[in-house]
Each structure stands twice: as structure tokens, then as C-alpha cells.
Amino acid sequence: MKLFLDTANVDQVAEIASWGILDGVTTNPSLVAKEGKDSSSNSLQAFKETVLKMCELVPCVSAQVTETEFEGMKKQADEYSSWHKHVVVKVPMTVEGLKTISYCKGKGIKTNCTLVFSANQALLAAKAGATIISPFIGRLDDAGQDGMGLIAEIMTIWDNYDFDTEVLVASTRNPRHIVEAGEVGAHICTIPYGLFIKLPKHQLTDIGLKKFQDDWNKVKS
Ligand code: G3P
């Protein structure tokens, strides 16, 4: 399973990439805004610089379009994809988004269909030619639905057909989400920084390491 970092912060990408296990980054307008920038045209240059720095660190960086009509999304897809070969254009799951994904497929532009909340949406995005689809499991859980159940449902459908589209588990909120994504065979998990840095840790690892060090110090003295 590939692991992506869900962030618009380049320092966080550099830190996790230095572990040698990071496969990509997902950004979205909310994450960009959190870093003090927005995705409007007057800060497009800043967004581009951020994306380009990330592209030097990882092989796959999702950059989300902010237009909502096909013509606008198409232009943004053309622009973003011209920045770097590692850019994946993130497109929302709407009818206009499907047209954009289909257009991108025809032009060889990689896409990540975001805001997927149902198996039918996943199916349509795959048929349109999305490189990646992003079901948001945490937000489904928040709404009283079964987020991981949706991933399992999508993986069952994928088992029946020949889709190349990778299933990315988005809106992860806790370490069990990563384990369960692996259990159902999801291709990718995107993980926020605060959750990512918890993953290498275990209390028994810390206790075990301290004991090894204490015992070694006894041998040395
Ligand atoms: O990648 C999607 C993610 O950023 C959404 O997460 O926690 O806002 O639902 P969240």
C-alpha cells in the first residue's frame, strides 16, 4: 500500500520523505489556506512554488482545481500538469469533474477524483479514466455512515473488473484507518501529518529500547 501525506506544508513533506517511505502528497484548497495561502489566481504562483518543491521530494503530488465548470477545470488541468511530471490534477466528483477527468485521460494527464462518498461515484470516476479516486472515510464516519465499509465495497467492485484506477483512502483520522485500509486492499492511504508521526511509535518499542540500552551500558561499565 502506498502512503501519502495529506498536507500543503513543504517542511512536513521533507520530514516524512526523509524516512524513506513516502510515496506522494495530497493537497486541497483547505490545506493550502491553512498554510496562509489560498488557491485564487493572485496566489497561483505561491501555490505553484509549493507544488514544485513537493514534486522534488515525492513522485506524486495532487494539486486541486478550484474552478467548478468544465472549461475552467480543463484550463487548470492543462496548467497544473505542465508544471511537473509528478503533478496529479485533483478534480471534484461532479458531472463537470467527470468531463474534466475524461478530457485529462485523453491528454495523458493524471487525475485524482476527490470528494467521493459512494460506490457509484467511484465507478463513474473510474470509467471516466481517473488515475486515482479519493473516498473520504472520516467525513462519512462523522455523518454516521461506514467510511471503511465504502472502501471495502469499492474494492469488491474493483475485484470484478479491470480498472487501473487506484483507490486512495482519504480523510483518515486514526491509526486503525491505515490498518483497515490495508486489510481491504486499498492501493493508497493519505494521512495527515499529526497522524503520520504517530505511526512509527509504540510504547513497548520505547520500553524495549530503554531496556536494551540500560543492559548494554551495564556490559560496557
Ligand atoms: O485528503 C482529504 C482530506 O484532506 C480531508 O480530510 O479530515 O478534512 O475530512 P478531512
mmCIF file of C-alpha atoms and ligand atoms in Angstrom:
data_model
loop_
_atom_site.group_PDB
_atom_site.id
_atom_site.type_symbol
_atom_site.label_atom_id
_atom_site.label_comp_id
_atom_site.label_asym_id
_atom_site.label_seq_id
_atom_site.Cartn_x
_atom_site.Cartn_y
_atom_site.Cartn_z
ATOM 1 C CA MET A 1 0.000 0.000 0.000
ATOM 2 C CA LYS A 2 1.313 3.433 -0.897
ATOM 3 C CA LEU A 3 1.403 6.063 1.832
ATOM 4 C CA PHE A 4 0.764 9.719 1.020
ATOM 5 C CA LEU A 5 0.973 12.755 3.287
ATOM 6 C CA ASP A 6 -2.119 14.987 3.325
ATOM 7 C CA THR A 7 -0.673 18.475 3.680
ATOM 8 C CA ALA A 8 0.239 21.729 1.961
ATOM 9 C CA ASN A 9 3.308 22.179 4.185
ATOM 10 C CA VAL A 10 6.598 21.533 2.380
ATOM 11 C CA ASP A 11 8.598 21.113 5.618
ATOM 12 C CA GLN A 12 6.268 18.309 6.700
ATOM 13 C CA VAL A 13 6.733 16.618 3.323
ATOM 14 C CA ALA A 14 10.526 16.917 3.602
ATOM 15 C CA GLU A 15 10.453 15.446 7.125
ATOM 16 C CA ILE A 16 8.322 12.396 6.290
ATOM 17 C CA ALA A 17 10.049 11.888 2.924
ATOM 18 C CA SER A 18 13.356 11.643 4.823
ATOM 19 C CA TRP A 19 12.045 8.427 6.445
ATOM 20 C CA GLY A 20 12.238 6.779 3.012
ATOM 21 C CA ILE A 21 8.638 5.539 2.999
ATOM 22 C CA LEU A 22 6.641 8.402 1.453
ATOM 23 C CA ASP A 23 5.005 7.765 -1.940
ATOM 24 C CA GLY A 24 3.154 11.009 -2.519
ATOM 25 C CA VAL A 25 1.330 14.083 -1.237
ATOM 26 C CA THR A 26 -2.272 15.214 -1.433
ATOM 27 C CA THR A 27 -3.173 18.877 -1.101
ATOM 28 C CA ASN A 28 -6.520 20.627 -1.245
ATOM 29 C CA PRO A 29 -7.656 24.281 -1.043
ATOM 30 C CA SER A 30 -8.425 23.980 2.702
ATOM 31 C CA LEU A 31 -4.916 22.685 3.438
ATOM 32 C CA VAL A 32 -3.383 25.444 1.280
ATOM 33 C CA ALA A 33 -5.464 28.068 3.132
ATOM 34 C CA LYS A 34 -4.288 26.612 6.465
ATOM 35 C CA GLU A 35 -0.706 27.353 5.427
ATOM 36 C CA GLY A 36 -1.635 31.023 4.934
ATOM 37 C CA LYS A 37 -2.095 30.934 1.187
ATOM 38 C CA ASP A 38 -5.146 30.410 -0.957
ATOM 39 C CA SER A 39 -5.698 28.917 -4.383
ATOM 40 C CA SER A 40 -7.031 32.064 -6.060
ATOM 41 C CA SER A 41 -5.259 33.309 -9.166
ATOM 42 C CA ASN A 42 -3.289 36.047 -7.342
ATOM 43 C CA SER A 43 -1.530 33.420 -5.265
ATOM 44 C CA LEU A 44 -1.250 30.864 -8.038
ATOM 45 C CA GLN A 45 2.484 31.490 -8.187
ATOM 46 C CA ALA A 46 2.861 30.667 -4.472
ATOM 47 C CA PHE A 47 0.784 27.513 -4.919
ATOM 48 C CA LYS A 48 2.880 26.520 -7.926
ATOM 49 C CA GLU A 49 6.106 27.014 -5.956
ATOM 50 C CA THR A 50 4.763 24.855 -3.126
ATOM 51 C CA VAL A 51 3.728 22.100 -5.532
ATOM 52 C CA LEU A 52 7.071 22.231 -7.347
ATOM 53 C CA LYS A 53 9.023 21.898 -4.090
ATOM 54 C CA MET A 54 6.914 18.859 -3.182
ATOM 55 C CA CYS A 55 7.449 17.372 -6.647
ATOM 56 C CA GLU A 56 11.175 17.367 -5.955
ATOM 57 C CA LEU A 57 10.559 15.294 -2.811
ATOM 58 C CA VAL A 58 7.956 12.718 -3.901
ATOM 59 C CA PRO A 59 6.801 11.178 -7.212
ATOM 60 C CA CYS A 60 3.098 12.046 -6.934
ATOM 61 C CA VAL A 61 1.590 15.394 -5.835
ATOM 62 C CA SER A 62 -2.145 16.063 -6.088
ATOM 63 C CA ALA A 63 -2.993 19.693 -6.881
ATOM 64 C CA GLN A 64 -6.695 20.523 -6.804
ATOM 65 C CA VAL A 65 -8.547 22.621 -9.375
ATOM 66 C CA THR A 66 -10.624 25.465 -7.951
ATOM 67 C CA GLU A 67 -12.906 26.085 -10.937
ATOM 68 C CA THR A 68 -16.210 24.214 -10.982
ATOM 69 C CA GLU A 69 -17.170 24.283 -14.688
ATOM 70 C CA PHE A 70 -15.567 22.038 -17.320
ATOM 71 C CA GLU A 71 -13.906 24.855 -19.306
ATOM 72 C CA GLY A 72 -12.262 26.342 -16.201
ATOM 73 C CA MET A 73 -11.203 22.977 -14.775
ATOM 74 C CA LYS A 74 -9.799 21.949 -18.141
ATOM 75 C CA LYS A 75 -7.609 25.085 -18.275
ATOM 76 C CA GLN A 76 -6.370 24.489 -14.720
ATOM 77 C CA ALA A 77 -5.680 20.833 -15.514
ATOM 78 C CA ASP A 78 -3.620 21.854 -18.544
ATOM 79 C CA GLU A 79 -1.727 24.424 -16.471
ATOM 80 C CA TYR A 80 -1.038 22.313 -13.367
ATOM 81 C CA SER A 81 0.052 19.303 -15.411
ATOM 82 C CA SER A 82 2.546 21.500 -17.306
ATOM 83 C CA TRP A 83 4.351 22.362 -14.030
ATOM 84 C CA HIS A 84 5.970 18.981 -13.361
ATOM 85 C CA LYS A 85 5.547 15.354 -14.400
ATOM 86 C CA HIS A 86 4.800 14.396 -10.785
ATOM 87 C CA VAL A 87 1.640 16.546 -10.666
ATOM 88 C CA VAL A 88 -1.694 14.743 -10.456
ATOM 89 C CA VAL A 89 -4.657 17.043 -11.092
ATOM 90 C CA LYS A 90 -7.275 16.717 -8.361
ATOM 91 C CA VAL A 91 -10.806 17.119 -9.671
ATOM 92 C CA PRO A 92 -14.060 17.059 -7.653
ATOM 93 C CA MET A 93 -16.619 14.296 -8.180
ATOM 94 C CA THR A 94 -19.233 16.227 -10.162
ATOM 95 C CA VAL A 95 -20.577 15.845 -13.687
ATOM 96 C CA GLU A 96 -18.274 18.698 -14.755
ATOM 97 C CA GLY A 97 -15.465 16.909 -12.941
ATOM 98 C CA LEU A 98 -16.172 13.683 -14.846
ATOM 99 C CA LYS A 99 -15.939 15.597 -18.138
ATOM 100 C CA THR A 100 -12.613 17.031 -16.972
ATOM 101 C CA ILE A 101 -11.276 13.614 -15.947
ATOM 102 C CA SER A 102 -12.277 12.188 -19.312
ATOM 103 C CA TYR A 103 -10.566 15.127 -21.075
ATOM 104 C CA CYS A 104 -7.420 14.598 -18.981
ATOM 105 C CA LYS A 105 -7.415 10.862 -19.705
ATOM 106 C CA GLY A 106 -7.423 11.678 -23.429
ATOM 107 C CA LYS A 107 -4.463 14.002 -22.984
ATOM 108 C CA GLY A 108 -2.472 11.693 -20.722
ATOM 109 C CA ILE A 109 -2.905 13.979 -17.690
ATOM 110 C CA LYS A 110 -3.072 12.090 -14.387
ATOM 111 C CA THR A 111 -6.105 12.819 -12.192
ATOM 112 C CA ASN A 112 -7.275 12.231 -8.641
ATOM 113 C CA CYS A 113 -11.071 12.339 -8.308
ATOM 114 C CA THR A 114 -11.794 13.837 -4.884
ATOM 115 C CA LEU A 115 -14.892 14.080 -2.679
ATOM 116 C CA VAL A 116 -16.034 10.535 -3.439
ATOM 117 C CA PHE A 117 -18.685 9.362 -0.962
ATOM 118 C CA SER A 118 -20.417 6.462 -2.747
ATOM 119 C CA ALA A 119 -19.521 3.361 -4.752
ATOM 120 C CA ASN A 120 -21.454 4.675 -7.762
ATOM 121 C CA GLN A 121 -19.362 7.854 -7.739
ATOM 122 C CA ALA A 122 -16.238 5.672 -7.574
ATOM 123 C CA LEU A 123 -17.447 3.591 -10.519
ATOM 124 C CA LEU A 124 -18.179 6.666 -12.668
ATOM 125 C CA ALA A 125 -14.797 8.235 -11.876
ATOM 126 C CA ALA A 126 -13.005 5.011 -12.819
ATOM 127 C CA LYS A 127 -14.960 4.757 -16.066
ATOM 128 C CA ALA A 128 -14.077 8.394 -16.869
ATOM 129 C CA GLY A 129 -10.419 7.362 -16.549
ATOM 130 C CA ALA A 130 -9.333 8.746 -13.174
ATOM 131 C CA THR A 131 -5.822 7.668 -12.184
ATOM 132 C CA ILE A 132 -6.849 7.781 -8.512
ATOM 133 C CA ILE A 133 -10.158 8.109 -6.660
ATOM 134 C CA SER A 134 -10.376 9.533 -3.146
ATOM 135 C CA PRO A 135 -13.243 8.359 -0.941
ATOM 136 C CA PHE A 136 -13.348 10.442 2.292
ATOM 137 C CA ILE A 137 -13.872 7.904 5.034
ATOM 138 C CA GLY A 138 -13.583 10.177 8.098
ATOM 139 C CA ARG A 139 -16.265 12.505 6.835
ATOM 140 C CA LEU A 140 -18.573 9.538 6.179
ATOM 141 C CA ASP A 141 -17.951 8.303 9.734
ATOM 142 C CA ASP A 142 -18.686 11.828 11.012
ATOM 143 C CA ALA A 143 -22.017 11.679 9.162
ATOM 144 C CA GLY A 144 -22.887 8.397 10.909
ATOM 145 C CA GLN A 145 -22.055 6.226 7.890
ATOM 146 C CA ASP A 146 -19.452 3.476 7.464
ATOM 147 C CA GLY A 147 -16.401 5.016 5.783
ATOM 148 C CA MET A 148 -14.263 1.871 5.682
ATOM 149 C CA GLY A 149 -17.329 -0.094 4.581
ATOM 150 C CA LEU A 150 -17.362 2.074 1.458
ATOM 151 C CA ILE A 151 -13.711 1.253 0.758
ATOM 152 C CA ALA A 152 -14.460 -2.473 1.145
ATOM 153 C CA GLU A 153 -17.438 -2.121 -1.222
ATOM 154 C CA ILE A 154 -15.304 -0.318 -3.823
ATOM 155 C CA MET A 155 -12.512 -2.922 -3.565
ATOM 156 C CA THR A 156 -15.089 -5.697 -4.147
ATOM 157 C CA ILE A 157 -16.255 -3.944 -7.308
ATOM 158 C CA TRP A 158 -12.625 -3.449 -8.403
ATOM 159 C CA ASP A 159 -12.028 -7.207 -7.932
ATOM 160 C CA ASN A 160 -14.748 -7.900 -10.507
ATOM 161 C CA TYR A 161 -13.364 -5.658 -13.244
ATOM 162 C CA ASP A 162 -10.173 -4.426 -14.784
ATOM 163 C CA PHE A 163 -9.942 -0.829 -13.578
ATOM 164 C CA ASP A 164 -6.451 0.704 -13.492
ATOM 165 C CA THR A 165 -7.756 3.388 -11.135
ATOM 166 C CA GLU A 166 -6.114 3.330 -7.706
ATOM 167 C CA VAL A 167 -8.294 3.628 -4.620
ATOM 168 C CA LEU A 168 -6.920 6.209 -2.176
ATOM 169 C CA VAL A 169 -8.340 6.232 1.352
ATOM 170 C CA ALA A 170 -8.695 9.920 2.296
ATOM 171 C CA SER A 171 -9.875 11.749 5.409
ATOM 172 C CA THR A 172 -8.083 9.250 7.665
ATOM 173 C CA ARG A 173 -8.340 10.133 11.334
ATOM 174 C CA ASN A 174 -6.692 7.382 13.399
ATOM 175 C CA PRO A 175 -4.076 4.587 13.119
ATOM 176 C CA ARG A 176 -6.732 1.863 12.726
ATOM 177 C CA HIS A 177 -7.848 3.513 9.483
ATOM 178 C CA ILE A 178 -4.449 2.724 7.958
ATOM 179 C CA VAL A 179 -4.513 -0.907 9.128
ATOM 180 C CA GLU A 180 -8.067 -1.435 7.912
ATOM 181 C CA ALA A 181 -7.284 0.195 4.550
ATOM 182 C CA GLY A 182 -4.517 -2.394 4.156
ATOM 183 C CA GLU A 183 -6.816 -5.229 5.196
ATOM 184 C CA VAL A 184 -9.333 -4.417 2.468
ATOM 185 C CA GLY A 185 -6.562 -3.953 -0.113
ATOM 186 C CA ALA A 186 -6.793 -0.207 -0.767
ATOM 187 C CA HIS A 187 -3.954 0.974 -3.014
ATOM 188 C CA ILE A 188 -3.105 4.223 -1.202
ATOM 189 C CA CYS A 189 -3.757 5.922 2.140
ATOM 190 C CA THR A 190 -3.321 9.656 2.558
ATOM 191 C CA ILE A 191 -2.546 10.601 6.124
ATOM 192 C CA PRO A 192 -2.431 13.986 7.888
ATOM 193 C CA TYR A 193 0.911 14.913 9.490
ATOM 194 C CA GLY A 194 -0.335 14.601 13.092
ATOM 195 C CA LEU A 195 -1.434 11.026 12.457
ATOM 196 C CA PHE A 196 1.598 10.116 10.325
ATOM 197 C CA ILE A 197 4.099 10.876 13.089
ATOM 198 C CA LYS A 198 2.215 8.523 15.454
ATOM 199 C CA LEU A 199 2.633 5.533 13.148
ATOM 200 C CA PRO A 200 6.280 4.592 13.947
ATOM 201 C CA LYS A 201 5.632 4.794 17.707
ATOM 202 C CA HIS A 202 4.725 2.085 20.188
ATOM 203 C CA GLN A 203 5.062 2.241 23.970
ATOM 204 C CA LEU A 204 6.610 -1.261 24.065
ATOM 205 C CA THR A 205 9.228 -0.234 21.482
ATOM 206 C CA ASP A 206 10.278 2.661 23.767
ATOM 207 C CA ILE A 207 10.351 0.410 26.851
ATOM 208 C CA GLY A 208 12.238 -2.318 24.961
ATOM 209 C CA LEU A 209 14.807 0.105 23.587
ATOM 210 C CA LYS A 210 15.416 1.631 27.010
ATOM 211 C CA LYS A 211 15.997 -1.847 28.464
ATOM 212 C CA PHE A 212 18.439 -2.769 25.655
ATOM 213 C CA GLN A 213 20.350 0.479 26.235
ATOM 214 C CA ASP A 214 20.398 0.050 30.034
ATOM 215 C CA ASP A 215 21.612 -3.557 29.727
ATOM 216 C CA TRP A 216 24.288 -2.596 27.186
ATOM 217 C CA ASN A 217 25.521 0.172 29.473
ATOM 218 C CA LYS A 218 25.932 -2.458 32.239
ATOM 219 C CA VAL A 219 28.064 -4.621 29.912
ATOM 220 C CA LYS A 220 30.197 -1.629 28.940
ATOM 221 C CA SER A 221 30.833 -0.489 32.542
HETATM 222 O O1 G3P B 1 -7.471 14.274 1.551
HETATM 223 C C1 G3P B 1 -8.712 14.682 2.042
HETATM 224 C C2 G3P B 1 -8.596 15.242 3.394
HETATM 225 O O2 G3P B 1 -7.765 16.371 3.401
HETATM 226 C C3 G3P B 1 -9.889 15.535 4.053
HETATM 227 O O3 G3P B 1 -9.675 15.313 5.392
HETATM 228 O O4 G3P B 1 -10.069 15.461 7.768
HETATM 229 O O5 G3P B 1 -10.801 17.334 6.257
HETATM 230 O O6 G3P B 1 -12.005 15.175 6.245
HETATM 231 P P1 G3P B 1 -10.682 15.849 6.465
#
